[in-house]
Short mmCIF file of C-alpha atoms and ligand atoms in Angstrom, two decimals:
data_model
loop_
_atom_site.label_atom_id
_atom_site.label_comp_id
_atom_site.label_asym_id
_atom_site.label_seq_id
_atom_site.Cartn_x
_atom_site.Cartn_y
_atom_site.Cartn_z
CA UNK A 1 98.69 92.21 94.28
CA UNK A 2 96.49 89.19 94.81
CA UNK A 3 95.24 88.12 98.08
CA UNK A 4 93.87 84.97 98.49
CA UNK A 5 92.31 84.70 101.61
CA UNK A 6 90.91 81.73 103.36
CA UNK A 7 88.93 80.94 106.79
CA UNK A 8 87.65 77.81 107.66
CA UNK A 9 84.98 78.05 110.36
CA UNK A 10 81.84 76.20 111.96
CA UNK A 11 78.73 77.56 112.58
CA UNK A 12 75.76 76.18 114.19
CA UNK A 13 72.15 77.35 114.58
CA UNK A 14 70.54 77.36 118.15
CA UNK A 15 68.86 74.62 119.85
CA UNK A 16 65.28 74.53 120.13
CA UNK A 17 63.92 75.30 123.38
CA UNK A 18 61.91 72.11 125.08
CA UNK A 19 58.49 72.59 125.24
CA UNK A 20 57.02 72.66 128.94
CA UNK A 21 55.20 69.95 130.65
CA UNK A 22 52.87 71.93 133.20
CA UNK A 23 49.41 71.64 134.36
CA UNK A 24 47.07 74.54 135.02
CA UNK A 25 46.90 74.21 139.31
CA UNK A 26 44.29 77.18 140.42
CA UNK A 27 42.35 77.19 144.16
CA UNK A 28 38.85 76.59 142.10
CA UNK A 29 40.60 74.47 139.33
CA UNK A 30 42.80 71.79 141.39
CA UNK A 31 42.73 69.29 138.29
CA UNK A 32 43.00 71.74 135.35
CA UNK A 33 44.15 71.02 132.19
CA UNK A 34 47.54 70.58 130.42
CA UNK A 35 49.30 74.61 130.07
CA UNK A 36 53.02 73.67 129.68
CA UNK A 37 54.13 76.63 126.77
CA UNK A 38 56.47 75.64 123.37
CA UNK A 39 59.84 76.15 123.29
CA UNK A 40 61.55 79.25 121.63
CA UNK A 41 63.12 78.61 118.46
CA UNK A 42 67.31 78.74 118.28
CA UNK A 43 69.17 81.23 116.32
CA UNK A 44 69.73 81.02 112.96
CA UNK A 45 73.26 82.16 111.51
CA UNK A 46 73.66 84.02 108.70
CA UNK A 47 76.26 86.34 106.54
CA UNK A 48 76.12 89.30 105.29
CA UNK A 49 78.30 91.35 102.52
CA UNK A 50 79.42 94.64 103.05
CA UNK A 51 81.77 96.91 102.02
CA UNK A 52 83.31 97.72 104.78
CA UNK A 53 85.39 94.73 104.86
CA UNK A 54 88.53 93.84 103.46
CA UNK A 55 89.87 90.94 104.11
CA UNK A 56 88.98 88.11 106.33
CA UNK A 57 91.40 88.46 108.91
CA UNK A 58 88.67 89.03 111.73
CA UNK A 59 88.18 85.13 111.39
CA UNK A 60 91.35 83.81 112.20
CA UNK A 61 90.45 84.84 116.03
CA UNK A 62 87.14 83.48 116.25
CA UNK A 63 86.49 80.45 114.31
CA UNK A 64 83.40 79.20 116.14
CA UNK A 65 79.58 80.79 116.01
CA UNK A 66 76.97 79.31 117.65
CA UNK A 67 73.75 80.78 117.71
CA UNK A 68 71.86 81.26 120.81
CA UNK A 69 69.41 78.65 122.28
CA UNK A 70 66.06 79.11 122.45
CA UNK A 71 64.62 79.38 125.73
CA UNK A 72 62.07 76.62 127.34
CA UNK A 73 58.50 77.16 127.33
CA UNK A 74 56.77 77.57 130.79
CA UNK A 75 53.72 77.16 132.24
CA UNK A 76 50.48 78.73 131.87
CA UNK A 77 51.14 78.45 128.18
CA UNK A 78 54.16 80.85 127.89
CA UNK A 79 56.29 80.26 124.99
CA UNK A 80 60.10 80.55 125.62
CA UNK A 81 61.77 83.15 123.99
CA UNK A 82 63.60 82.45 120.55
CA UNK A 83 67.35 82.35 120.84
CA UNK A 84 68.62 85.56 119.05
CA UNK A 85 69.99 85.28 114.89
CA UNK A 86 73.70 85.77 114.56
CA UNK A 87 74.48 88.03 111.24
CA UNK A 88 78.24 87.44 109.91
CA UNK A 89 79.98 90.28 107.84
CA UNK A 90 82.16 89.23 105.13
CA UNK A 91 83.79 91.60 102.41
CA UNK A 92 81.95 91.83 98.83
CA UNK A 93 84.20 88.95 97.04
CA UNK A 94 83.36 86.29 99.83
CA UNK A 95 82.74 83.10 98.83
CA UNK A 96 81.52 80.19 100.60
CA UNK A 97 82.26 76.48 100.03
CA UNK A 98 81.37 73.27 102.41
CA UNK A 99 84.59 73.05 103.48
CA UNK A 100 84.11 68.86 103.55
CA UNK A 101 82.87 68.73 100.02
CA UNK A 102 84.32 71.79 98.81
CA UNK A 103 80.63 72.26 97.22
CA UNK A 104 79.84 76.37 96.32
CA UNK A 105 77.42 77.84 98.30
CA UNK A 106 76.89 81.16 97.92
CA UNK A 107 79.33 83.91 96.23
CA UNK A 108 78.48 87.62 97.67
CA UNK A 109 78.88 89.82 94.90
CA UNK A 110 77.35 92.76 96.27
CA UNK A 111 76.68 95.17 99.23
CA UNK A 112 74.13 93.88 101.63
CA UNK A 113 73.74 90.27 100.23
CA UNK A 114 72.50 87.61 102.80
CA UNK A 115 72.57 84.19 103.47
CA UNK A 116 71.55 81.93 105.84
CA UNK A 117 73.84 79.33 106.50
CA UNK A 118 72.44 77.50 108.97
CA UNK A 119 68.78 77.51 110.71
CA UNK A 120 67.81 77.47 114.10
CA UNK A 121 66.37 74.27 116.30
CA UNK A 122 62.44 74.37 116.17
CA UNK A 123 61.36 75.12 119.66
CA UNK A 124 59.47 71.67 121.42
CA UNK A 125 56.12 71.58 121.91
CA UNK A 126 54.52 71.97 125.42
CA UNK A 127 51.95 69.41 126.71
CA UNK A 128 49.10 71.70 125.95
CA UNK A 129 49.42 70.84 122.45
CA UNK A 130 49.12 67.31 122.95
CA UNK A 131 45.71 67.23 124.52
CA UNK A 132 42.99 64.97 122.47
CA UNK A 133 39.95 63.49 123.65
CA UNK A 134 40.96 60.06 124.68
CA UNK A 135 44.08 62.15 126.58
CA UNK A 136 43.07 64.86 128.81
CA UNK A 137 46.73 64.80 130.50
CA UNK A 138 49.78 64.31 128.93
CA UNK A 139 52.70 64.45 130.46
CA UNK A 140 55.25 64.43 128.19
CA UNK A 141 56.56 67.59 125.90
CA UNK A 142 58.52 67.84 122.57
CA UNK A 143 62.80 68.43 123.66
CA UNK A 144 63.61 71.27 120.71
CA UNK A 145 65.14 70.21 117.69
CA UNK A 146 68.87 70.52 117.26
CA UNK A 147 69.78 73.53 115.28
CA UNK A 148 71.85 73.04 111.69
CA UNK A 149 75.64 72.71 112.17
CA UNK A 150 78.34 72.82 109.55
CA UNK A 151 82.04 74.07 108.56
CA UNK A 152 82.49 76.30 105.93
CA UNK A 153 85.36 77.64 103.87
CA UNK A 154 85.50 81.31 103.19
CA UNK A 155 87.29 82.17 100.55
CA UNK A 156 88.04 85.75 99.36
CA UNK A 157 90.29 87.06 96.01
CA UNK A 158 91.21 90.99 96.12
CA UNK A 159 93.56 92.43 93.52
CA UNK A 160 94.91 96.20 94.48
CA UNK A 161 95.94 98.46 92.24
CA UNK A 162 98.04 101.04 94.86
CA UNK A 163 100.61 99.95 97.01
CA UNK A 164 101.43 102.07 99.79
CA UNK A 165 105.44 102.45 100.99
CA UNK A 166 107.06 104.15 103.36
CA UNK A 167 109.14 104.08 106.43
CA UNK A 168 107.44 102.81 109.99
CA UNK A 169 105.35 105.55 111.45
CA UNK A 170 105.36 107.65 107.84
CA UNK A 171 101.41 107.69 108.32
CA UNK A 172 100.57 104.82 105.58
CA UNK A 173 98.03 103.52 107.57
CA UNK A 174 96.66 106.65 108.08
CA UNK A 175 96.16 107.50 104.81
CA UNK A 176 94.42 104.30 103.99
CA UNK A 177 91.81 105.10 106.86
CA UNK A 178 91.30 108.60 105.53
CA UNK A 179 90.44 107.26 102.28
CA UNK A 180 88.86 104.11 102.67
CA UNK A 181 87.06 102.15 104.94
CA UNK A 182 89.54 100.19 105.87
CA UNK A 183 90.41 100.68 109.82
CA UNK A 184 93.83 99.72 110.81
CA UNK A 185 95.95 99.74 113.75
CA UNK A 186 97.25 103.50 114.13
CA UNK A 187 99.69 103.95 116.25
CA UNK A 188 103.15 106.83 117.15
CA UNK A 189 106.06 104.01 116.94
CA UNK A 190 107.64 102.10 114.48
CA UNK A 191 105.79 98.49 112.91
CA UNK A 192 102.36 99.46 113.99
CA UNK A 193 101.34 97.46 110.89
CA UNK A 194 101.83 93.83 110.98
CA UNK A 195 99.72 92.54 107.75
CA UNK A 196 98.80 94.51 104.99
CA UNK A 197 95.39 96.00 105.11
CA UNK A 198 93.24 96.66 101.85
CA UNK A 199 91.28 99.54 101.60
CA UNK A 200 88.42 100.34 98.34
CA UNK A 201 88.74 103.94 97.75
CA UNK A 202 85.35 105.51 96.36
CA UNK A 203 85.73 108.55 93.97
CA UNK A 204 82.66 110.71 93.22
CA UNK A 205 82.15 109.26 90.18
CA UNK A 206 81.76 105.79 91.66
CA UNK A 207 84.73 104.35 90.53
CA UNK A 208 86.57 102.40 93.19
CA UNK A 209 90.11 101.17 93.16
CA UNK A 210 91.96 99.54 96.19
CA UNK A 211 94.44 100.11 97.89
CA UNK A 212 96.71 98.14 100.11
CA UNK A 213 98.76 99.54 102.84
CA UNK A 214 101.98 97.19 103.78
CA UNK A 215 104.17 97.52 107.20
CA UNK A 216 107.12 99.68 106.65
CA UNK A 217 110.46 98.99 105.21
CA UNK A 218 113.79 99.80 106.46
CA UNK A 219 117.26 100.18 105.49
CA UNK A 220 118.17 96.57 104.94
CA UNK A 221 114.52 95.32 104.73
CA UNK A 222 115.83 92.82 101.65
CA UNK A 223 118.43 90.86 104.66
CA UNK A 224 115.28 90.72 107.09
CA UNK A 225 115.04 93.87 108.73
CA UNK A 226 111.89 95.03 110.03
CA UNK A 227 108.61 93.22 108.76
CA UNK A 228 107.69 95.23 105.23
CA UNK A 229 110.17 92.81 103.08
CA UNK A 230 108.13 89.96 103.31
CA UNK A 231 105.03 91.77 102.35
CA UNK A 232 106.41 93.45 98.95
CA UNK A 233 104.98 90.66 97.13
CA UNK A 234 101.80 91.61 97.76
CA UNK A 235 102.07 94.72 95.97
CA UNK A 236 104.47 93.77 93.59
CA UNK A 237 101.97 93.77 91.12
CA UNK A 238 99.54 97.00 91.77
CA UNK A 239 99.89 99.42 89.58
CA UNK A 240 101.08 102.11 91.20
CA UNK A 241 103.09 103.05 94.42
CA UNK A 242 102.21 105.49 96.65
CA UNK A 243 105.97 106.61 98.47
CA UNK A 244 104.78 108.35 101.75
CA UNK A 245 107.61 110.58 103.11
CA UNK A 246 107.17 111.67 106.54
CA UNK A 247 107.76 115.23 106.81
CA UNK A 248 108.44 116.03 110.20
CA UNK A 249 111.53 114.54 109.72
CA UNK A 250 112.16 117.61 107.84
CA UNK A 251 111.54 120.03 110.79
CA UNK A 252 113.50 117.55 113.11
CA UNK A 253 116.75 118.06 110.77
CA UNK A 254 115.75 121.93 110.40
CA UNK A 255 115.30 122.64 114.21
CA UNK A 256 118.99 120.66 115.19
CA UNK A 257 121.49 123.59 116.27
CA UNK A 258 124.16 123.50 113.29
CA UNK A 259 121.17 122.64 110.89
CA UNK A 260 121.93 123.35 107.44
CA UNK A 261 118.59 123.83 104.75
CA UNK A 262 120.02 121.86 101.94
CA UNK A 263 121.33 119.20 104.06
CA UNK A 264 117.79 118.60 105.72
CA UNK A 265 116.70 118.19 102.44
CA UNK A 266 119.10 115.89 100.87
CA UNK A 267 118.34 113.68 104.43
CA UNK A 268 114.72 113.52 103.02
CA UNK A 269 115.81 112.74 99.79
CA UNK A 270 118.29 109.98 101.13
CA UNK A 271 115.36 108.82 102.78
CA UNK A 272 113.44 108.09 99.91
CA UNK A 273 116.40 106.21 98.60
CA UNK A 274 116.66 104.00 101.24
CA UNK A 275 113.02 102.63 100.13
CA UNK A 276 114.00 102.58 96.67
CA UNK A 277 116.88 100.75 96.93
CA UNK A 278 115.13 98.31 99.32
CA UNK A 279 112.72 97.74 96.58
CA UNK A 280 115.33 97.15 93.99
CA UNK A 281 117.27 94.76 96.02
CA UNK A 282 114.35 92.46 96.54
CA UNK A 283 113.04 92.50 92.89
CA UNK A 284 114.75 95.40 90.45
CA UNK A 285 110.90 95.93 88.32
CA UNK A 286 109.82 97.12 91.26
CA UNK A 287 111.92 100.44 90.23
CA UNK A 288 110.03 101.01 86.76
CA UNK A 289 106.51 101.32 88.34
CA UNK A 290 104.31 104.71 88.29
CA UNK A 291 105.09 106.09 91.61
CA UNK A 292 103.45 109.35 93.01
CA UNK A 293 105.41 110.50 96.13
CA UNK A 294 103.57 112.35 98.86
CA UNK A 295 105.51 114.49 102.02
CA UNK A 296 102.84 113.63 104.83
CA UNK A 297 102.18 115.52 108.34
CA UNK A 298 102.31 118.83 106.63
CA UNK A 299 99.89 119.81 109.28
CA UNK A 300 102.72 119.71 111.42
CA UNK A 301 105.00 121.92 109.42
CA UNK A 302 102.46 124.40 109.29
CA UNK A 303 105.29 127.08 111.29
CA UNK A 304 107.90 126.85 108.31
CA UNK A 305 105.75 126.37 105.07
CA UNK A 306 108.73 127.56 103.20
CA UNK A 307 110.61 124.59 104.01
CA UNK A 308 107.94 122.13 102.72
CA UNK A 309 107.78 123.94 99.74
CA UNK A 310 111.29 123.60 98.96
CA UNK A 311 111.69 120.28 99.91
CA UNK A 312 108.78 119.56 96.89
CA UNK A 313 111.03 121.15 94.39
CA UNK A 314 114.18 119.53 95.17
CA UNK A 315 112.42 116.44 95.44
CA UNK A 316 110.45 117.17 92.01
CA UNK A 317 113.79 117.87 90.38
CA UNK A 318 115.98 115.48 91.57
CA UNK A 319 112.99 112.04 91.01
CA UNK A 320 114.32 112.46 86.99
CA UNK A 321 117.68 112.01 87.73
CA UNK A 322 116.70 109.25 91.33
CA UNK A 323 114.46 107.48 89.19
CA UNK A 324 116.99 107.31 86.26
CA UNK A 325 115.62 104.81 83.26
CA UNK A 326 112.85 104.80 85.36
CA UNK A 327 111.23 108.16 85.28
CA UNK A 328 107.88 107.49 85.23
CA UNK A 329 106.62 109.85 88.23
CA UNK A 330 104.37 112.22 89.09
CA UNK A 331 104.92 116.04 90.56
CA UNK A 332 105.51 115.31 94.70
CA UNK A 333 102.15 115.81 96.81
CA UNK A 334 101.96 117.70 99.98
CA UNK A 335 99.78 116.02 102.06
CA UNK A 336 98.30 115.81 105.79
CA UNK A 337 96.34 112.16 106.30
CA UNK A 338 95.13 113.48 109.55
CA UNK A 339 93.98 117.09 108.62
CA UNK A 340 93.07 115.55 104.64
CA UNK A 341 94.70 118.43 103.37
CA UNK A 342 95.91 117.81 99.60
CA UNK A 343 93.95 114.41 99.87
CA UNK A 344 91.66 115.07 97.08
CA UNK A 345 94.19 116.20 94.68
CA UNK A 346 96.17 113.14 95.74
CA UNK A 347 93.28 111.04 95.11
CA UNK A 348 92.44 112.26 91.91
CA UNK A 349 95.70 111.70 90.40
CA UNK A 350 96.22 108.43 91.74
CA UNK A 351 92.84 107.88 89.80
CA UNK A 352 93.77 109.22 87.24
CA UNK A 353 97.37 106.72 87.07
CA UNK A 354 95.21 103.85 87.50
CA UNK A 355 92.99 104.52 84.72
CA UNK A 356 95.91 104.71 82.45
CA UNK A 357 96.95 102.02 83.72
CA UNK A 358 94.31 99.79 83.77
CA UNK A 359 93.49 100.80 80.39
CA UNK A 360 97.34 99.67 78.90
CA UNK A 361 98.68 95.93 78.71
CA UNK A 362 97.92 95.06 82.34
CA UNK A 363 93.83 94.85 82.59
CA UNK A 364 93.98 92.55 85.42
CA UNK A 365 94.75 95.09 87.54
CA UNK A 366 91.47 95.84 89.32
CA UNK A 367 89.23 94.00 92.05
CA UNK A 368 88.85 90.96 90.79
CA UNK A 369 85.41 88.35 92.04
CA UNK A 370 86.21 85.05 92.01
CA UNK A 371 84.51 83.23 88.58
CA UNK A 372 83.16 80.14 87.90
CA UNK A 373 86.64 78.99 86.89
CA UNK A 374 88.52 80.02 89.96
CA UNK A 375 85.86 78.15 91.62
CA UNK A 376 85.99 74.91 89.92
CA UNK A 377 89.94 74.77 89.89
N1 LIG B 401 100.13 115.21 112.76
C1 LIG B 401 100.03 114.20 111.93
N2 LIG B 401 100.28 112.96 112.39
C2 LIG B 401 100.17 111.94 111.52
C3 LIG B 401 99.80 112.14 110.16
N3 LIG B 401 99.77 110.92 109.56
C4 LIG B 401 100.10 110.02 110.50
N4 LIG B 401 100.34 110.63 111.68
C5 LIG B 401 100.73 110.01 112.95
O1 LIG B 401 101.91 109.28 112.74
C6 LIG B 401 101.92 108.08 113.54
C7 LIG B 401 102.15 106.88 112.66
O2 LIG B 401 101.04 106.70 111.82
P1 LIG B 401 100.70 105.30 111.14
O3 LIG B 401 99.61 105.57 110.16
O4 LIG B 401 100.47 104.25 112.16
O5 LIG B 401 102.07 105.01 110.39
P2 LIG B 401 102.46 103.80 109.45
O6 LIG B 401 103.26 104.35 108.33
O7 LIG B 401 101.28 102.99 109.11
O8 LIG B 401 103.43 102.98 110.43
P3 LIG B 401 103.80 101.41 110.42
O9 LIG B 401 102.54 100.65 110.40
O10 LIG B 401 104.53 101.23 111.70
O11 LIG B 401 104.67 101.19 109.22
C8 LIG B 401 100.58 108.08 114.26
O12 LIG B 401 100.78 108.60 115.54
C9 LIG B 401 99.72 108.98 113.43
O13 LIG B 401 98.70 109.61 114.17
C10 LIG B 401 99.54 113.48 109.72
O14 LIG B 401 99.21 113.77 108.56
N5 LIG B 401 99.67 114.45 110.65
MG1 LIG B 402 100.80 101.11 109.58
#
């Protein structure tokens, strides 16, 4: 998946505060001298990279930052105060253009990198600077500069190497919260997830891959149904698939009067069909990727563990003959995204599938920072 993501916004530094125009006015002093106090500077604006960021979806609802004024300067020689900084976070990746001239301006490649994009006003000058000997008195004050002002273009290029699918509610998103940063909407009903989120999954040895976590599909996704359809081109070209199968659904079948074990598992296994075939229909390669499936909410299921256990097997034996000319898979995983149970295990073969897979015919496959070429084309 590539996401090319774009933000055009304005930022402006603070006015200067005016300087003050005062005179000192005490019972034994009635004529004394000039004490009108400087202005306090305006905000600057800045970004910052971090991490913790994906995407730059937080700036398609606020496009505008001003930075504070500064405050004026008052008598008896008090300065105003400055107008506060404003510090923007943008994901590692970010880079900045004017978006007039489309000229580069900075490109955050790493945690914690800052850059100010646009200064503050100077504060004014109060009259007590402007005192000389042939004028005791002024009466006049400098007004605070105007701070810098500009529009930018923020442009930011992720590739991910996991896709995560699933039904609506299967817990997707909160699996990419449990093992990323990323911090989506979470929520018990169906198309909680409107835009895919990315997430950068940190394994102890430092490697990172990301992850992207798409709303859910449906029976008849590929006519329009539900939301996840239009998204599968984002991850048509990770890596790997992560099928998340939500396993109460299991213990709803298994708790219905006339329920019947081996149809409550073929319903699960139906289930992951559904997807499947919703993935063929819109684009049939989407049926020979790696694909690990995981049985999530097994912290629910904790009263029949038996059941979950067979559930794995069938599904284990029947992905060969599912997944036909396609059997690249991996063993089911038993998960919990709320309790992390089976998490690591799940992480570490997912790492394990990307490495492989990164390390075969399709190297792009990994975060990708935009180079000098991307940025001159
Ligand atoms: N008990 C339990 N609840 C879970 C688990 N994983 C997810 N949930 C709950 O299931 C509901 C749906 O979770 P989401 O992560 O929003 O599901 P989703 O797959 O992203 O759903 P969409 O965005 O609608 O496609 C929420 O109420 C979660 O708290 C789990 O492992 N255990
Ligand atoms: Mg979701």
């Amino acid at each position: 998946m590539r996401f090319i993501d774009e933000a055009i916004i304005r930022v402006s530094g603070g006015h200067g505060g005016p300087g003050c125009v005062s005179f000192r006015r005490e019972t034994f002093a009635p004529r004394g001298g000039p004490d009108g106090g400087d202005g306090g500077d305006g905000g600057s604006v800045s970004f910052q990279a971090t991490h913790q960021l994906g995407t730059l979806q937080d700036f398609r609802f606020k496009r505008v930052y001003d930075a504070p004024a500064g405050m004026h300067g008052s008598g008896s020689n008090k300065a105003g105060r400055d107008g506060e900084d404003i510090v923007i976070p943008v994901p590692v990746g970010t880079v900045i253009r004017d978006a007039a001239s489309g000229e580069l301006l900075v490109d955050f490649v790493k945690d914690g990198q800052t850059w100010v994009a646009c200064k503050g006003g100077r504060g004014g000058k109060g009259n007590a600077h402007f005192v000389s000997s042939t004028h005791q008195a002024p009466k006049f004050a400098q007004p605070g500069e105007v701070g810098e002002a500009r529009e930018l273009k923020l442009e930011l290029k992720l590739l991910a190497d996991v896709g995560i699918i699933g039904f609506p509610n299967a817990g997707k998103s909160t699996l990419i919260s449990r093992i990323s940063h990323a911090r989506p909407k979470i929520a018990d009903y169906p198309f909680t997830t409107l835009t895919p989120n990315l997430g950068v999954v940190q394994m102890p040895d430092l490697k990172t891959f990301v992850v992207a976590d798409i709303p859910g599909l449906v029976e008849g996704a590929h006519r329009g149904l539900g939301l996840g359809h239009k998204f599968l081109k984002h991850i048509e070209r990770t890596g790997l698939f992560l099928h998340v199968l939500d396993g109460t659904k299991l213990l709803e079948d298994a708790t219905r009067p006339d329920a019947d074990l081996d149809e409550t598992i073929e319903h699960l296994i139906e289930r992951y069909q559904i997807i499947r075939r919703e993935l063929g229909l819109f684009n049939e390669k989407l049926l020979h990727k790696p694909e690990i499936l995981v049985i999530n909410k097994v912290d629910l299921l904790e009263s029949d563990p038996q059941l979950v256990e067979k559930a794995r097997l069938a599904l284990r034996n029947r992905i060969a003959s599912i997944r036909g000319d396609h059997p690249h898979g991996q063993e089911p995983f038993v998960i919990s995204a709320v309790s992390g149970k089976g998490i690591q295990e799940l992480l570490f073969a997912v790492h394990a599938e990307i490495q492989e897979h990164r390390s075969g015919a399709r190297r792009d496959v990994r975060v990708r920072l935009p180079d000098d070429e991307d940025i001159r084309s």
